[in-house]
mmCIF file of C-alpha atoms in Angstrom:
data_model
loop_
_atom_site.group_PDB
_atom_site.id
_atom_site.type_symbol
_atom_site.label_atom_id
_atom_site.label_comp_id
_atom_site.label_asym_id
_atom_site.label_seq_id
_atom_site.Cartn_x
_atom_site.Cartn_y
_atom_site.Cartn_z
ATOM 1 C CA MET A 163 -21.903 4.960 18.564
ATOM 2 C CA SER A 164 -23.266 8.359 19.706
ATOM 3 C CA PRO A 165 -24.322 11.066 17.170
ATOM 4 C CA LYS A 166 -21.319 13.066 18.268
ATOM 5 C CA GLN A 167 -19.015 10.198 17.396
ATOM 6 C CA GLN A 168 -20.684 9.658 14.147
ATOM 7 C CA ARG A 169 -20.213 13.310 13.190
ATOM 8 C CA GLY A 170 -16.569 13.075 14.312
ATOM 9 C CA GLU A 171 -16.007 10.037 12.057
ATOM 10 C CA ALA A 172 -17.698 11.861 9.131
ATOM 11 C CA THR A 173 -15.538 14.854 9.559
ATOM 12 C CA VAL A 174 -12.457 12.655 9.587
ATOM 13 C CA GLU A 175 -13.599 10.954 6.395
ATOM 14 C CA LEU A 176 -14.258 14.392 4.731
ATOM 15 C CA LEU A 177 -10.822 15.517 5.603
ATOM 16 C CA LEU A 178 -9.066 12.441 4.415
ATOM 17 C CA ASP A 179 -10.932 12.351 1.185
ATOM 18 C CA ALA A 180 -10.369 16.006 0.578
ATOM 19 C CA ALA A 181 -6.588 15.638 1.361
ATOM 20 C CA LEU A 182 -6.204 12.970 -1.301
ATOM 21 C CA ARG A 183 -8.075 15.068 -3.833
ATOM 22 C CA VAL A 184 -5.835 18.061 -3.119
ATOM 23 C CA TYR A 185 -2.760 15.837 -3.274
ATOM 24 C CA GLY A 186 -3.939 14.472 -6.618
ATOM 25 C CA ASP A 187 -4.564 17.930 -8.009
ATOM 26 C CA ALA A 188 -1.678 19.952 -6.516
ATOM 27 C CA GLY A 189 0.914 17.438 -5.248
ATOM 28 C CA GLU A 190 2.672 17.519 -1.945
ATOM 29 C CA GLN A 191 3.499 21.204 -2.174
ATOM 30 C CA GLY A 192 -0.199 22.068 -2.576
ATOM 31 C CA LEU A 193 -1.290 19.934 0.313
ATOM 32 C CA THR A 194 -1.820 22.803 2.846
ATOM 33 C CA VAL A 195 -4.149 23.295 5.707
ATOM 34 C CA SER A 196 -6.093 25.991 3.749
ATOM 35 C CA ALA A 197 -6.318 23.847 0.654
ATOM 36 C CA VAL A 198 -7.730 20.878 2.613
ATOM 37 C CA THR A 199 -10.173 22.968 4.632
ATOM 38 C CA ARG A 200 -11.342 24.714 1.477
ATOM 39 C CA ALA A 201 -11.791 21.342 -0.445
ATOM 40 C CA SER A 202 -13.538 19.611 2.513
ATOM 41 C CA GLY A 203 -15.671 22.500 3.872
ATOM 42 C CA VAL A 204 -14.394 21.473 7.323
ATOM 43 C CA SER A 205 -13.114 24.202 9.719
ATOM 44 C CA LEU A 206 -9.412 24.580 10.524
ATOM 45 C CA GLY A 207 -10.275 23.923 14.208
ATOM 46 C CA SER A 208 -11.737 20.545 13.314
ATOM 47 C CA LEU A 209 -8.690 19.543 11.271
ATOM 48 C CA TYR A 210 -6.455 20.372 14.243
ATOM 49 C CA HIS A 211 -8.773 18.658 16.607
ATOM 50 C CA HIS A 212 -8.737 15.365 14.768
ATOM 51 C CA PHE A 213 -5.241 15.318 13.358
ATOM 52 C CA GLY A 214 -3.186 17.804 15.362
ATOM 53 C CA SER A 215 -1.524 19.266 12.203
ATOM 54 C CA ILE A 216 -1.356 18.863 8.364
ATOM 55 C CA ASP A 217 1.533 16.349 8.957
ATOM 56 C CA GLY A 218 -0.781 14.299 11.211
ATOM 57 C CA LEU A 219 -3.526 14.397 8.514
ATOM 58 C CA VAL A 220 -1.058 13.236 5.782
ATOM 59 C CA ASP A 221 0.293 10.428 7.968
ATOM 60 C CA ALA A 222 -3.241 9.304 8.635
ATOM 61 C CA LEU A 223 -4.002 9.415 4.898
ATOM 62 C CA LEU A 224 -0.783 7.387 4.272
ATOM 63 C CA LEU A 225 -1.819 4.751 6.835
ATOM 64 C CA ARG A 226 -5.378 4.482 5.506
ATOM 65 C CA TRP A 227 -4.237 3.731 1.957
ATOM 66 C CA LEU A 228 -1.391 1.442 3.117
ATOM 67 C CA GLU A 229 -4.006 -0.519 5.082
ATOM 68 C CA ARG A 230 -6.271 -0.745 1.986
ATOM 69 C CA LEU A 231 -3.330 -1.909 -0.195
ATOM 70 C CA LEU A 232 -2.201 -4.488 2.346
ATOM 71 C CA GLY A 233 -5.893 -5.699 2.645
ATOM 72 C CA GLU A 234 -5.976 -6.282 -1.128
ATOM 73 C CA MET A 235 -2.730 -8.131 -1.031
ATOM 74 C CA VAL A 236 -3.843 -10.381 1.755
ATOM 75 C CA THR A 237 -7.121 -11.137 0.012
ATOM 76 C CA ALA A 238 -5.221 -12.027 -3.205
ATOM 77 C CA LEU A 239 -2.948 -14.439 -1.278
ATOM 78 C CA GLU A 240 -5.786 -16.028 0.642
ATOM 79 C CA ARG A 241 -7.469 -16.968 -2.631
ATOM 80 C CA SER A 242 -4.436 -18.642 -3.945
ATOM 81 C CA ARG A 243 -3.668 -22.427 -3.423
ATOM 82 C CA THR A 244 0.010 -22.539 -4.277
ATOM 83 C CA ALA A 245 3.008 -20.299 -3.742
ATOM 84 C CA ARG A 246 3.331 -19.664 -7.486
ATOM 85 C CA THR A 247 -0.263 -18.568 -7.907
ATOM 86 C CA GLY A 248 0.060 -16.547 -4.726
ATOM 87 C CA VAL A 249 3.040 -14.608 -6.143
ATOM 88 C CA ARG A 250 1.083 -14.026 -9.381
ATOM 89 C CA ALA A 251 -2.019 -12.877 -7.432
ATOM 90 C CA LEU A 252 -0.036 -10.581 -5.234
ATOM 91 C CA VAL A 253 1.762 -8.822 -8.148
ATOM 92 C CA ARG A 254 -1.493 -8.440 -10.042
ATOM 93 C CA ALA A 255 -3.257 -7.136 -7.005
ATOM 94 C CA TYR A 256 -0.594 -4.488 -6.271
ATOM 95 C CA LEU A 257 -0.571 -3.285 -9.860
ATOM 96 C CA ALA A 258 -4.350 -3.208 -10.186
ATOM 97 C CA PHE A 259 -4.584 -1.217 -6.909
ATOM 98 C CA VAL A 260 -2.073 1.385 -8.286
ATOM 99 C CA ARG A 261 -4.038 1.592 -11.589
ATOM 100 C CA GLU A 262 -7.385 1.983 -9.770
ATOM 101 C CA HIS A 263 -6.075 4.517 -7.274
ATOM 102 C CA PRO A 264 -3.323 6.477 -8.915
ATOM 103 C CA ASP A 265 -3.407 9.386 -6.546
ATOM 104 C CA ALA A 266 -3.188 7.054 -3.501
ATOM 105 C CA GLY A 267 -0.487 5.221 -5.384
ATOM 106 C CA ARG A 268 1.494 8.358 -5.868
ATOM 107 C CA LEU A 269 1.159 9.218 -2.186
ATOM 108 C CA LEU A 270 2.263 5.621 -1.099
ATOM 109 C CA HIS A 271 5.278 5.810 -3.372
ATOM 110 C CA SER A 272 6.225 9.404 -2.546
ATOM 111 C CA SER A 273 9.268 10.686 -0.886
ATOM 112 C CA ARG A 274 7.051 11.607 2.062
ATOM 113 C CA ALA A 275 5.970 7.958 2.444
ATOM 114 C CA ASP A 276 9.573 6.871 2.183
ATOM 115 C CA ARG A 277 10.563 9.262 4.951
ATOM 116 C CA LEU A 278 7.761 8.031 7.164
ATOM 117 C CA GLY A 279 8.828 4.436 6.453
ATOM 118 C CA MET A 280 12.466 5.155 7.261
ATOM 119 C CA THR A 281 11.782 7.169 10.526
ATOM 120 C CA ARG A 282 8.894 5.129 11.904
ATOM 121 C CA ALA A 283 9.261 1.694 10.343
ATOM 122 C CA GLU A 284 8.630 -0.260 13.597
ATOM 123 C CA GLN A 285 5.600 1.892 14.425
ATOM 124 C CA LEU A 286 4.118 1.405 10.958
ATOM 125 C CA ARG A 287 4.702 -2.394 11.150
ATOM 126 C CA ASP A 288 3.111 -2.490 14.567
ATOM 127 C CA ALA A 289 0.104 -0.503 13.384
ATOM 128 C CA GLN A 290 -0.345 -2.767 10.386
ATOM 129 C CA GLU A 291 0.211 -6.011 12.298
ATOM 130 C CA ALA A 292 -3.235 -7.443 11.632
ATOM 131 C CA ARG A 293 -2.514 -7.064 7.838
ATOM 132 C CA LEU A 294 1.125 -8.206 7.980
ATOM 133 C CA THR A 295 0.610 -11.287 10.040
ATOM 134 C CA PRO A 296 -1.393 -13.150 7.398
ATOM 135 C CA LEU A 297 1.317 -12.263 4.763
ATOM 136 C CA ALA A 298 4.051 -13.599 7.064
ATOM 137 C CA ASP A 299 1.944 -16.748 7.816
ATOM 138 C CA TRP A 300 1.397 -17.329 4.178
ATOM 139 C CA VAL A 301 5.092 -17.108 3.346
ATOM 140 C CA GLN A 302 6.031 -19.412 6.218
ATOM 141 C CA ARG A 303 3.354 -22.012 5.237
ATOM 142 C CA HIS A 304 4.828 -22.194 1.742
ATOM 143 C CA VAL A 305 8.396 -22.270 2.955
ATOM 144 C CA ASP A 306 7.425 -25.205 5.139
ATOM 145 C CA LYS A 307 5.693 -26.961 2.243
ATOM 146 C CA GLY A 308 8.901 -26.582 0.212
ATOM 147 C CA GLU A 309 7.493 -24.303 -2.377
ATOM 148 C CA LEU A 310 9.298 -21.153 -1.373
ATOM 149 C CA ALA A 311 13.049 -20.932 -0.821
ATOM 150 C CA PRO A 312 13.956 -20.961 2.933
ATOM 151 C CA LEU A 313 14.903 -17.350 3.017
ATOM 152 C CA SER A 314 14.056 -14.772 5.724
ATOM 153 C CA LEU A 315 10.693 -13.124 5.381
ATOM 154 C CA PRO A 316 12.231 -9.632 4.830
ATOM 155 C CA LEU A 317 14.255 -11.084 1.968
ATOM 156 C CA ILE A 318 11.286 -12.860 0.419
ATOM 157 C CA GLU A 319 9.321 -9.619 0.762
ATOM 158 C CA SER A 320 12.126 -7.647 -0.961
ATOM 159 C CA LEU A 321 12.457 -10.126 -3.810
ATOM 160 C CA VAL A 322 8.679 -10.114 -4.469
ATOM 161 C CA LEU A 323 7.755 -6.522 -3.892
ATOM 162 C CA GLY A 324 10.962 -4.808 -5.022
ATOM 163 C CA PRO A 325 10.213 -5.252 -8.758
ATOM 164 C CA VAL A 326 6.548 -4.511 -8.260
ATOM 165 C CA VAL A 327 7.158 -1.316 -6.390
ATOM 166 C CA GLY A 328 9.742 -0.235 -8.965
ATOM 167 C CA ALA A 329 7.294 -0.824 -11.805
ATOM 168 C CA ALA A 330 4.506 0.946 -9.983
ATOM 169 C CA ARG A 331 6.765 3.967 -9.305
ATOM 170 C CA ARG A 332 7.779 4.275 -12.986
ATOM 171 C CA TRP A 333 4.206 4.068 -14.182
ATOM 172 C CA LEU A 334 3.068 6.692 -11.695
ATOM 173 C CA THR A 335 5.945 9.100 -12.287
ATOM 174 C CA LEU A 336 7.224 8.493 -15.829
ATOM 175 C CA GLY A 337 4.499 6.510 -17.404
ATOM 176 C CA ASP A 338 6.967 4.470 -19.424
ATOM 177 C CA ILE A 339 5.911 1.042 -18.193
ATOM 178 C CA ASP A 340 2.841 -0.794 -19.521
ATOM 179 C CA LEU A 341 1.146 -2.124 -16.403
ATOM 180 C CA ASP A 342 -0.543 -4.972 -18.411
ATOM 181 C CA GLU A 343 2.871 -6.164 -19.628
ATOM 182 C CA ALA A 344 4.208 -5.830 -16.138
ATOM 183 C CA ALA A 345 1.301 -7.941 -14.749
ATOM 184 C CA ARG A 346 2.058 -10.641 -17.390
ATOM 185 C CA VAL A 347 5.817 -10.677 -17.132
ATOM 186 C CA LEU A 348 6.754 -9.897 -13.479
ATOM 187 C CA PRO A 349 4.962 -12.759 -11.750
ATOM 188 C CA GLU A 350 6.965 -15.467 -13.502
ATOM 189 C CA ARG A 351 10.274 -13.651 -13.139
ATOM 190 C CA ILE A 352 9.694 -12.994 -9.443
ATOM 191 C CA TRP A 353 8.599 -16.623 -8.897
ATOM 192 C CA ARG A 354 11.901 -17.804 -10.250
ATOM 193 C CA SER A 355 13.737 -15.737 -7.602
ATOM 194 C CA VAL A 356 11.788 -17.081 -4.674
ATOM 195 C CA ARG A 357 10.894 -20.636 -5.523
ATOM 196 C CA ALA A 358 12.455 -23.473 -3.692
ATOM 197 C CA GLY A 359 15.577 -25.004 -5.316
ATOM 198 C CA GLU A 360 16.900 -21.800 -6.946
ATOM 199 C CA ARG A 361 20.489 -20.968 -6.441
#
């Protein structure tokens, strides 16, 4: 990689890190071009050069943290031997990620992320294919073994992640859920909904 490319990558990292700090401090309304350039020390021209707009920067930030979350979920599954321990590991990895990265968690569970997911779902799925394929393969492997109910992947995904996303959102926005309790209670409840033989 040339020195120019290295500087470009360093600038991108500065902008993304600053954008998350600004989002954490001021929310979506405060996430402006001037706030990000001030927080990063990077020029307006560089922001536009690398991301095209503040929307491009925020979309890149969302994709960055989505990739990290998916990576942690895949790692958790790959360390699990059974479908039951995989569900437990996945739930705990998701909740631990949100606890460790609350600003990124708020962004990933924001209305902006929802809009991006609704308007560009197929693009997002294609962009994250390297992360999503191991998840799909894991589910199929355990369906084939007779551990998971023979349901479609989107339905299993909804049954497993729906309650976890709901708990994470409440913790991030209202703070009225104990994440330790959620990590203890949710895995078994979710497991009952996806294990083979349930009706």
